[in-house]
Amino acid sequence: MRSISCRILKNNLLKCGNYKQLCYRNVSVTSFACEKAKRNLLGGPNLKDFFKNENLAMQENIPEEEVIPYLKDVKKFGGRRKVYFDVYGCQMNVNDTEIIWSILKSNNFLKTDDLNDADVVLIITCAIREGAETKIWNRLEYLKGIRNQKLKKSKNATPMKIGILGCMAERLKHKVLEIDQSVDLVAGPDSYKDLPRLLALTQNNQTAVNVLLSLDETYADIMPVRLNENSISAFVSIMRGCDNMCTYCIVPFTRGRERSRPISSILDEIKQLRDQGVKEITLLGQNVNSYRDLSESTVKTSTNLVKGFKTVYKTKVGGMRFADLLHRVAEVDPEIRIRFTSPHPKDFPDEVLQVIQSYPNMCKNLHLPAQSGNSNVLERMRRGYTREAYLELVDHVRRLLPNVAISSDFICGFCGETDEEFEDTLSLIERVGYNTAYLFPYSMREKTTAHRRYKDDVPQEVKQKRLDRMVELYRLHADRLNRQQIGNLQLVLIEGLSKRSSAFLAGRNEANIKVIIPGEDELSWKTGTEQRSIRQGDYVAVQINSANSQVLKGIPLYLTTLSDFYRDKYLYRDKIDNLKYSSIL
Ligand code: 5AD
Ligand code: SF4
């Protein structure tokens, strides 16, 4: 924070209790900040400012004690300003937006889905690949156009405020603020609680920045407000940040160190979602299975039967582990399906696999991001395992969970990747046979170890060709695996109308593959006679009758519950009782 180095400003801000505040709008950032500080010192807060500002409190219906006293004409609270959310990137960003919306909603902001109606546009950004960032720069240009059009229409209108939030914030704060100057607010992933104050600053045409990363912010005390309140699926963040430092990845720099949310607050949120009718919960984290709630007492250490996985950091000891959390979450409601993403292959001790095996509502669907099939590339990526260790894990997982659906992430064209090394990735894809895969060409990111240590020497055309080959091979296998399902009975959770045709309904099977069924059918329960139409949130037993690499189609046979559907198949309860989790059940 360059301007904080100005002592006058720093002292002034400290006096205001507002150390993190940065205000600048000029090319000469530091000098402007100093001027600002001087003005604040001369004409700034005096004793009476630290008493109640009754006028503002009355206008806004805000508890008087919560008005920021020295920001006279600035309102900390939303004043019913309308916010439009523009969300990019991963599911974590969607869930972060729900946290942001919760914070803003309780500060008197409104949400709008109409860009032209927005007073504030918040872009929740992703920085994982260059392409993701390019999208956001283009979007920024578009938004500037809308802001100018609005100002042309009504000269007295307050200009629409634009904020850059999330992963791009820390990396690009200087570019965004000093070069581009079209942005009013920059906030990193750990500073969302500060948004009401930052947005208040923008009201005075100041640019507000808070990109500090935290060691302990988990937003455990914020109950997210869902963007799509009608959805039967919800995301719940259980941890933030990542300590793995894979050499290609920018996440540890944009989202900071790993920290876990207390188990009790996770369970509270899940119970609330259950009460709202949610039927499927996805636990989220950058490294979800290294979850460790150190505020809880020690249970026992994990036993990872598959050898050959190491980390660059010291493994945490004690506390509640991911397996313990899964256990508790699965018990909240046997009718709620549980998934989690994104895990790291190093954190799959047998306890985790046993919990997944034991509960029918734990989806037998694992994401095992391999990234490459070649041990030398994996070493350069600092993934902490070899091809052989990864394959041993896959085999072990399949022994314990015979029908598990496996998905993965792969990167092609990483620094120095030779044709032979890439062939190993193809042979791994072939050997494992993934139900779903997310395939990416390598994109060099500043700050990462790869940026410092290696050369991005695989030409773009080669990366593209390798990507095409990975896609082709993966599709072939996904198609084969999906076709193997033809004739099978599957449990499908209905999400709503199919996007392609309102005559069909769309849902997902346990493997998280989309299943399309005719929507007009009336169904009865397996043992009942009364018929009714299929609704969102129903579990339906579906016989699969056609498939391609992406989608299954089927005939709905009867309405059911998750417990009933699996009761005949497995003696789950016995397995749960046999598990030695007496301390947490
Ligand atoms: N280039 C390409 N893909 C990347 N990923 C992470 N960093 C990069 C990068 N620099 C991919 C990894 C990760 C997924 C979320 O994004 O496959 O698992
Ligand atoms: Fe990035 Fe590796 Fe952490 Fe995943 S595990 S977020 S790829 S550093």
Coordinates of N, CA and C in Angstrom, one line a residue, residues 3 117 192 304 320 333 406 425 461 560:
S3 N 0.5 4.5 -0.7 CA 0.2 5.7 -0.1 C 0.3 5.7 1.5
D117 N -30.0 -0.4 -14.8 CA -30.7 0.1 -13.6 C -29.7 0.2 -12.4
Y192 N -14.3 -8.4 2.1 CA -15.6 -8.1 1.7 C -16.4 -7.5 2.8
N304 N -3.1 -42.6 5.6 CA -3.2 -42.6 4.2 C -2.6 -43.9 3.6
M320 N -10.4 -31.1 14.0 CA -11.3 -31.9 13.2 C -10.8 -31.9 11.8
D333 N -29.0 -34.5 7.1 CA -30.2 -34.9 6.5 C -29.9 -36.0 5.5
I406 N -15.1 -40.6 -11.6 CA -13.9 -39.8 -11.3 C -13.8 -38.6 -12.4
T425 N 0.4 -37.9 -20.5 CA -0.9 -37.4 -20.0 C -2.0 -38.1 -20.7
E461 N 0.6 -22.7 -30.6 CA -0.1 -23.7 -31.5 C 0.1 -25.1 -31.0
T560 N -39.2 -41.3 -5.7 CA -38.6 -42.0 -4.6 C -37.9 -41.0 -3.6

